[in-house]
Amino acid sequence: MKEQLIKVMQRQQVVNMMYVAKSGVITKRRVKIIKLVGDSFTAFCFTRQAKRTFIINNVLAILPVTHRKREVI
């Protein structure tokens, strides 16, 4: 998983991520990885609109976002 996260970070891709929180709840997040340090990484979470730190071992899956939401202004 760490290798996949490194590739995503280098490509500056936005990904959908399935993640297990400390409480055991599985959440789906849309994130852009900022940096990897040891067993964790920092990412901007579009769900929470804030920077968050995630544990690599708690990531279940990542999928690149292939399309973006369009809005009419």
PDB file of N, CA and C in Angstrom:
ATOM      1  N   MET A   1       0.826  -1.196   0.000  1.00  0.00           N
ATOM      2  CA  MET A   1       0.000   0.000   0.000  1.00  0.00           C
ATOM      3  C   MET A   1       0.868   1.258   0.000  1.00  0.00           C
ATOM      4  N   LYS A   2       1.988   1.202   0.702  1.00  0.00           N
ATOM      5  CA  LYS A   2       2.851   2.380   0.792  1.00  0.00           C
ATOM      6  C   LYS A   2       3.364   2.788  -0.587  1.00  0.00           C
ATOM      7  N   GLU A   3       3.709   1.809  -1.418  1.00  0.00           N
ATOM      8  CA  GLU A   3       4.201   2.107  -2.766  1.00  0.00           C
ATOM      9  C   GLU A   3       3.114   2.796  -3.593  1.00  0.00           C
ATOM     10  N   GLN A   4       1.873   2.337  -3.460  1.00  0.00           N
ATOM     11  CA  GLN A   4       0.762   2.952  -4.184  1.00  0.00           C
ATOM     12  C   GLN A   4       0.560   4.399  -3.728  1.00  0.00           C
ATOM     13  N   LEU A   5       0.669   4.627  -2.424  1.00  0.00           N
ATOM     14  CA  LEU A   5       0.499   5.971  -1.889  1.00  0.00           C
ATOM     15  C   LEU A   5       1.607   6.908  -2.372  1.00  0.00           C
ATOM     16  N   ILE A   6       2.820   6.388  -2.478  1.00  0.00           N
ATOM     17  CA  ILE A   6       3.937   7.191  -2.985  1.00  0.00           C
ATOM     18  C   ILE A   6       3.682   7.598  -4.432  1.00  0.00           C
ATOM     19  N   LYS A   7       3.214   6.655  -5.267  1.00  0.00           N
ATOM     20  CA  LYS A   7       2.916   6.958  -6.666  1.00  0.00           C
ATOM     21  C   LYS A   7       1.823   8.018  -6.786  1.00  0.00           C
ATOM     22  N   VAL A   8       0.785   7.869  -5.976  1.00  0.00           N
ATOM     23  CA  VAL A   8      -0.322   8.828  -5.995  1.00  0.00           C
ATOM     24  C   VAL A   8       0.170  10.217  -5.597  1.00  0.00           C
ATOM     25  N   MET A   9       1.035  10.277  -4.585  1.00  0.00           N
ATOM     26  CA  MET A   9       1.571  11.549  -4.125  1.00  0.00           C
ATOM     27  C   MET A   9       2.437  12.197  -5.208  1.00  0.00           C
ATOM     28  N   GLN A  10       3.293  11.411  -5.851  1.00  0.00           N
ATOM     29  CA  GLN A  10       4.172  11.945  -6.897  1.00  0.00           C
ATOM     30  C   GLN A  10       3.375  12.485  -8.077  1.00  0.00           C
ATOM     31  N   ARG A  11       2.269  11.834  -8.396  1.00  0.00           N
ATOM     32  CA  ARG A  11       1.422  12.262  -9.524  1.00  0.00           C
ATOM     33  C   ARG A  11       0.438  13.364  -9.126  1.00  0.00           C
ATOM     34  N   GLN A  12       0.399  13.690  -7.831  1.00  0.00           N
ATOM     35  CA  GLN A  12      -0.514  14.697  -7.289  1.00  0.00           C
ATOM     36  C   GLN A  12      -1.964  14.381  -7.634  1.00  0.00           C
ATOM     37  N   GLN A  13      -2.322  13.109  -7.526  1.00  0.00           N
ATOM     38  CA  GLN A  13      -3.667  12.667  -7.847  1.00  0.00           C
ATOM     39  C   GLN A  13      -4.600  12.805  -6.642  1.00  0.00           C
ATOM     40  N   VAL A  14      -5.854  13.033  -6.935  1.00  0.00           N
ATOM     41  CA  VAL A  14      -6.902  12.972  -5.923  1.00  0.00           C
ATOM     42  C   VAL A  14      -7.454  11.554  -5.977  1.00  0.00           C
ATOM     43  N   VAL A  15      -7.615  10.936  -4.792  1.00  0.00           N
ATOM     44  CA  VAL A  15      -8.083   9.554  -4.740  1.00  0.00           C
ATOM     45  C   VAL A  15      -9.246   9.405  -3.770  1.00  0.00           C
ATOM     46  N   ASN A  16     -10.078   8.398  -4.032  1.00  0.00           N
ATOM     47  CA  ASN A  16     -11.080   7.968  -3.065  1.00  0.00           C
ATOM     48  C   ASN A  16     -10.418   6.890  -2.222  1.00  0.00           C
ATOM     49  N   MET A  17     -10.590   6.984  -0.913  1.00  0.00           N
ATOM     50  CA  MET A  17      -9.905   6.073   0.001  1.00  0.00           C
ATOM     51  C   MET A  17     -10.903   5.477   0.983  1.00  0.00           C
ATOM     52  N   MET A  18     -10.817   4.179   1.160  1.00  0.00           N
ATOM     53  CA  MET A  18     -11.574   3.485   2.203  1.00  0.00           C
ATOM     54  C   MET A  18     -10.630   3.352   3.388  1.00  0.00           C
ATOM     55  N   TYR A  19     -11.075   3.801   4.570  1.00  0.00           N
ATOM     56  CA  TYR A  19     -10.190   3.924   5.714  1.00  0.00           C
ATOM     57  C   TYR A  19     -10.888   3.445   6.981  1.00  0.00           C
ATOM     58  N   VAL A  20     -10.138   2.757   7.856  1.00  0.00           N
ATOM     59  CA  VAL A  20     -10.669   2.324   9.145  1.00  0.00           C
ATOM     60  C   VAL A  20     -10.192   3.310  10.208  1.00  0.00           C
ATOM     61  N   ALA A  21     -11.125   4.005  10.848  1.00  0.00           N
ATOM     62  CA  ALA A  21     -10.794   4.969  11.897  1.00  0.00           C
ATOM     63  C   ALA A  21     -10.397   4.226  13.181  1.00  0.00           C
ATOM     64  N   LYS A  22      -9.832   4.967  14.143  1.00  0.00           N
ATOM     65  CA  LYS A  22      -9.442   4.368  15.424  1.00  0.00           C
ATOM     66  C   LYS A  22     -10.616   3.683  16.111  1.00  0.00           C
ATOM     67  N   SER A  23     -11.810   4.231  15.917  1.00  0.00           N
ATOM     68  CA  SER A  23     -13.010   3.674  16.552  1.00  0.00           C
ATOM     69  C   SER A  23     -13.491   2.397  15.869  1.00  0.00           C
ATOM     70  N   GLY A  24     -12.884   2.046  14.717  1.00  0.00           N
ATOM     71  CA  GLY A  24     -13.277   0.849  13.992  1.00  0.00           C
ATOM     72  C   GLY A  24     -14.286   1.100  12.892  1.00  0.00           C
ATOM     73  N   VAL A  25     -14.722   2.346  12.747  1.00  0.00           N
ATOM     74  CA  VAL A  25     -15.695   2.709  11.718  1.00  0.00           C
ATOM     75  C   VAL A  25     -14.975   2.853  10.374  1.00  0.00           C
ATOM     76  N   ILE A  26     -15.562   2.265   9.338  1.00  0.00           N
ATOM     77  CA  ILE A  26     -14.996   2.372   7.992  1.00  0.00           C
ATOM     78  C   ILE A  26     -15.595   3.603   7.317  1.00  0.00           C
ATOM     79  N   THR A  27     -14.712   4.464   6.803  1.00  0.00           N
ATOM     80  CA  THR A  27     -15.172   5.686   6.148  1.00  0.00           C
ATOM     81  C   THR A  27     -14.613   5.761   4.734  1.00  0.00           C
ATOM     82  N   LYS A  28     -15.317   6.507   3.883  1.00  0.00           N
ATOM     83  CA  LYS A  28     -14.847   6.771   2.529  1.00  0.00           C
ATOM     84  C   LYS A  28     -14.446   8.237   2.487  1.00  0.00           C
ATOM     85  N   ARG A  29     -13.222   8.501   2.071  1.00  0.00           N
ATOM     86  CA  ARG A  29     -12.706   9.863   2.014  1.00  0.00           C
ATOM     87  C   ARG A  29     -12.152  10.161   0.629  1.00  0.00           C
ATOM     88  N   ARG A  30     -12.266  11.401   0.217  1.00  0.00           N
ATOM     89  CA  ARG A  30     -11.607  11.873  -1.010  1.00  0.00           C
ATOM     90  C   ARG A  30     -10.437  12.720  -0.536  1.00  0.00           C
ATOM     91  N   VAL A  31      -9.212  12.309  -0.889  1.00  0.00           N
ATOM     92  CA  VAL A  31      -8.020  12.969  -0.355  1.00  0.00           C
ATOM     93  C   VAL A  31      -6.983  13.243  -1.438  1.00  0.00           C
ATOM     94  N   LYS A  32      -6.104  14.197  -1.122  1.00  0.00           N
ATOM     95  CA  LYS A  32      -4.911  14.462  -1.931  1.00  0.00           C
ATOM     96  C   LYS A  32      -3.733  14.396  -0.969  1.00  0.00           C
ATOM     97  N   ILE A  33      -2.815  13.463  -1.207  1.00  0.00           N
ATOM     98  CA  ILE A  33      -1.706  13.218  -0.285  1.00  0.00           C
ATOM     99  C   ILE A  33      -0.682  14.340  -0.385  1.00  0.00           C
ATOM    100  N   ILE A  34      -0.277  14.833   0.780  1.00  0.00           N
ATOM    101  CA  ILE A  34       0.699  15.919   0.850  1.00  0.00           C
ATOM    102  C   ILE A  34       2.095  15.376   1.133  1.00  0.00           C
ATOM    103  N   LYS A  35       2.223  14.516   2.170  1.00  0.00           N
ATOM    104  CA  LYS A  35       3.531  13.930   2.472  1.00  0.00           C
ATOM    105  C   LYS A  35       3.371  12.627   3.241  1.00  0.00           C
ATOM    106  N   LEU A  36       4.361  11.742   3.058  1.00  0.00           N
ATOM    107  CA  LEU A  36       4.418  10.475   3.784  1.00  0.00           C
ATOM    108  C   LEU A  36       5.574  10.537   4.768  1.00  0.00           C
ATOM    109  N   VAL A  37       5.321  10.131   6.008  1.00  0.00           N
ATOM    110  CA  VAL A  37       6.356  10.101   7.037  1.00  0.00           C
ATOM    111  C   VAL A  37       6.185   8.814   7.834  1.00  0.00           C
ATOM    112  N   GLY A  38       7.163   7.916   7.717  1.00  0.00           N
ATOM    113  CA  GLY A  38       7.107   6.664   8.484  1.00  0.00           C
ATOM    114  C   GLY A  38       5.886   5.829   8.146  1.00  0.00           C
ATOM    115  N   ASP A  39       5.069   5.550   9.166  1.00  0.00           N
ATOM    116  CA  ASP A  39       3.887   4.707   8.999  1.00  0.00           C
ATOM    117  C   ASP A  39       2.605   5.504   8.824  1.00  0.00           C
ATOM    118  N   SER A  40       2.722   6.797   8.543  1.00  0.00           N
ATOM    119  CA  SER A  40       1.539   7.629   8.374  1.00  0.00           C
ATOM    120  C   SER A  40       1.745   8.615   7.229  1.00  0.00           C
ATOM    121  N   PHE A  41       0.663   9.278   6.856  1.00  0.00           N
ATOM    122  CA  PHE A  41       0.756  10.302   5.818  1.00  0.00           C
ATOM    123  C   PHE A  41      -0.232  11.425   6.109  1.00  0.00           C
ATOM    124  N   THR A  42       0.125  12.596   5.619  1.00  0.00           N
ATOM    125  CA  THR A  42      -0.733  13.762   5.746  1.00  0.00           C
ATOM    126  C   THR A  42      -1.390  14.001   4.399  1.00  0.00           C
ATOM    127  N   ALA A  43      -2.677  14.290   4.436  1.00  0.00           N
ATOM    128  CA  ALA A  43      -3.427  14.522   3.204  1.00  0.00           C
ATOM    129  C   ALA A  43      -4.481  15.591   3.440  1.00  0.00           C
ATOM    130  N   PHE A  44      -4.851  16.271   2.354  1.00  0.00           N
ATOM    131  CA  PHE A  44      -5.987  17.173   2.443  1.00  0.00           C
ATOM    132  C   PHE A  44      -7.232  16.335   2.202  1.00  0.00           C
ATOM    133  N   CYS A  45      -8.141  16.346   3.169  1.00  0.00           N
ATOM    134  CA  CYS A  45      -9.380  15.576   3.084  1.00  0.00           C
ATOM    135  C   CYS A  45     -10.484  16.498   2.566  1.00  0.00           C
ATOM    136  N   PHE A  46     -11.003  16.196   1.382  1.00  0.00           N
ATOM    137  CA  PHE A  46     -12.066  17.004   0.801  1.00  0.00           C
ATOM    138  C   PHE A  46     -13.390  16.787   1.527  1.00  0.00           C
ATOM    139  N   THR A  47     -13.529  15.655   2.208  1.00  0.00           N
ATOM    140  CA  THR A  47     -14.737  15.370   2.977  1.00  0.00           C
ATOM    141  C   THR A  47     -14.831  16.309   4.172  1.00  0.00           C
ATOM    142  N   ARG A  48     -13.723  16.492   4.879  1.00  0.00           N
ATOM    143  CA  ARG A  48     -13.684  17.345   6.077  1.00  0.00           C
ATOM    144  C   ARG A  48     -13.189  18.768   5.787  1.00  0.00           C
ATOM    145  N   GLN A  49     -12.701  18.998   4.568  1.00  0.00           N
ATOM    146  CA  GLN A  49     -12.153  20.293   4.172  1.00  0.00           C
ATOM    147  C   GLN A  49     -11.027  20.739   5.111  1.00  0.00           C
ATOM    148  N   ALA A  50     -10.115  19.790   5.407  1.00  0.00           N
ATOM    149  CA  ALA A  50      -8.994  20.075   6.306  1.00  0.00           C
ATOM    150  C   ALA A  50      -7.879  19.072   6.078  1.00  0.00           C
ATOM    151  N   LYS A  51      -6.667  19.431   6.549  1.00  0.00           N
ATOM    152  CA  LYS A  51      -5.553  18.488   6.517  1.00  0.00           C
ATOM    153  C   LYS A  51      -5.762  17.456   7.617  1.00  0.00           C
ATOM    154  N   ARG A  52      -5.501  16.206   7.288  1.00  0.00           N
ATOM    155  CA  ARG A  52      -5.656  15.110   8.241  1.00  0.00           C
ATOM    156  C   ARG A  52      -4.443  14.198   8.152  1.00  0.00           C
ATOM    157  N   THR A  53      -4.158  13.499   9.241  1.00  0.00           N
ATOM    158  CA  THR A  53      -3.091  12.509   9.263  1.00  0.00           C
ATOM    159  C   THR A  53      -3.732  11.129   9.325  1.00  0.00           C
ATOM    160  N   PHE A  54      -3.283  10.233   8.451  1.00  0.00           N
ATOM    161  CA  PHE A  54      -3.830   8.881   8.363  1.00  0.00           C
ATOM    162  C   PHE A  54      -2.717   7.868   8.588  1.00  0.00           C
ATOM    163  N   ILE A  55      -3.065   6.720   9.154  1.00  0.00           N
ATOM    164  CA  ILE A  55      -2.125   5.618   9.351  1.00  0.00           C
ATOM    165  C   ILE A  55      -2.207   4.703   8.135  1.00  0.00           C
ATOM    166  N   ILE A  56      -1.059   4.422   7.537  1.00  0.00           N
ATOM    167  CA  ILE A  56      -1.016   3.638   6.295  1.00  0.00           C
ATOM    168  C   ILE A  56      -1.670   2.271   6.460  1.00  0.00           C
ATOM    169  N   ASN A  57      -1.437   1.605   7.588  1.00  0.00           N
ATOM    170  CA  ASN A  57      -1.997   0.263   7.797  1.00  0.00           C
ATOM    171  C   ASN A  57      -3.518   0.263   7.910  1.00  0.00           C
ATOM    172  N   ASN A  58      -4.131   1.421   8.142  1.00  0.00           N
ATOM    173  CA  ASN A  58      -5.590   1.499   8.256  1.00  0.00           C
ATOM    174  C   ASN A  58      -6.278   1.781   6.922  1.00  0.00           C
ATOM    175  N   VAL A  59      -5.492   1.974   5.867  1.00  0.00           N
ATOM    176  CA  VAL A  59      -6.057   2.204   4.530  1.00  0.00           C
ATOM    177  C   VAL A  59      -6.440   0.854   3.942  1.00  0.00           C
ATOM    178  N   LEU A  60      -7.708   0.714   3.570  1.00  0.00           N
ATOM    179  CA  LEU A  60      -8.189  -0.539   2.984  1.00  0.00           C
ATOM    180  C   LEU A  60      -8.024  -0.552   1.472  1.00  0.00           C
ATOM    181  N   ALA A  61      -8.297   0.587   0.827  1.00  0.00           N
ATOM    182  CA  ALA A  61      -8.209   0.668  -0.638  1.00  0.00           C
ATOM    183  C   ALA A  61      -8.119   2.118  -1.071  1.00  0.00           C
ATOM    184  N   ILE A  62      -7.476   2.327  -2.221  1.00  0.00           N
ATOM    185  CA  ILE A  62      -7.459   3.655  -2.842  1.00  0.00           C
ATOM    186  C   ILE A  62      -7.784   3.507  -4.317  1.00  0.00           C
ATOM    187  N   LEU A  63      -8.578   4.438  -4.824  1.00  0.00           N
ATOM    188  CA  LEU A  63      -8.956   4.455  -6.235  1.00  0.00           C
ATOM    189  C   LEU A  63      -8.811   5.872  -6.761  1.00  0.00           C
ATOM    190  N   PRO A  64      -8.102   6.054  -7.864  1.00  0.00           N
ATOM    191  CA  PRO A  64      -7.965   7.399  -8.432  1.00  0.00           C
ATOM    192  C   PRO A  64      -9.317   7.962  -8.857  1.00  0.00           C
ATOM    193  N   VAL A  65      -9.506   9.248  -8.657  1.00  0.00           N
ATOM    194  CA  VAL A  65     -10.716   9.929  -9.112  1.00  0.00           C
ATOM    195  C   VAL A  65     -10.534  10.212 -10.595  1.00  0.00           C
ATOM    196  N   THR A  66     -11.420   9.677 -11.421  1.00  0.00           N
ATOM    197  CA  THR A  66     -11.279   9.823 -12.868  1.00  0.00           C
ATOM    198  C   THR A  66     -12.073  10.995 -13.420  1.00  0.00           C
ATOM    199  N   HIS A  67     -13.046  11.469 -12.659  1.00  0.00           N
ATOM    200  CA  HIS A  67     -13.818  12.629 -13.094  1.00  0.00           C
ATOM    201  C   HIS A  67     -14.048  13.537 -11.896  1.00  0.00           C
ATOM    202  N   ARG A  68     -14.295  14.770 -12.184  1.00  0.00           N
ATOM    203  CA  ARG A  68     -14.536  15.740 -11.118  1.00  0.00           C
ATOM    204  C   ARG A  68     -15.989  16.186 -11.183  1.00  0.00           C
ATOM    205  N   LYS A  69     -16.499  16.590 -10.044  1.00  0.00           N
ATOM    206  CA  LYS A  69     -17.858  17.099 -10.002  1.00  0.00           C
ATOM    207  C   LYS A  69     -17.904  18.450 -10.708  1.00  0.00           C
ATOM    208  N   ARG A  70     -18.925  18.652 -11.498  1.00  0.00           N
ATOM    209  CA  ARG A  70     -19.068  19.923 -12.205  1.00  0.00           C
ATOM    210  C   ARG A  70     -20.190  20.717 -11.551  1.00  0.00           C
ATOM    211  N   GLU A  71     -19.974  21.999 -11.471  1.00  0.00           N
ATOM    212  CA  GLU A  71     -20.970  22.865 -10.866  1.00  0.00           C
ATOM    213  C   GLU A  71     -21.332  23.970 -11.855  1.00  0.00           C
ATOM    214  N   VAL A  72     -22.579  24.379 -11.806  1.00  0.00           N
ATOM    215  CA  VAL A  72     -23.026  25.502 -12.613  1.00  0.00           C
ATOM    216  C   VAL A  72     -22.974  26.734 -11.730  1.00  0.00           C
ATOM    217  N   ILE A  73     -22.329  27.756 -12.239  1.00  0.00           N
ATOM    218  CA  ILE A  73     -22.195  28.981 -11.444  1.00  0.00           C
ATOM    219  C   ILE A  73     -23.255  29.982 -11.866  1.00  0.00           C
TER     220      ILE A  73
END
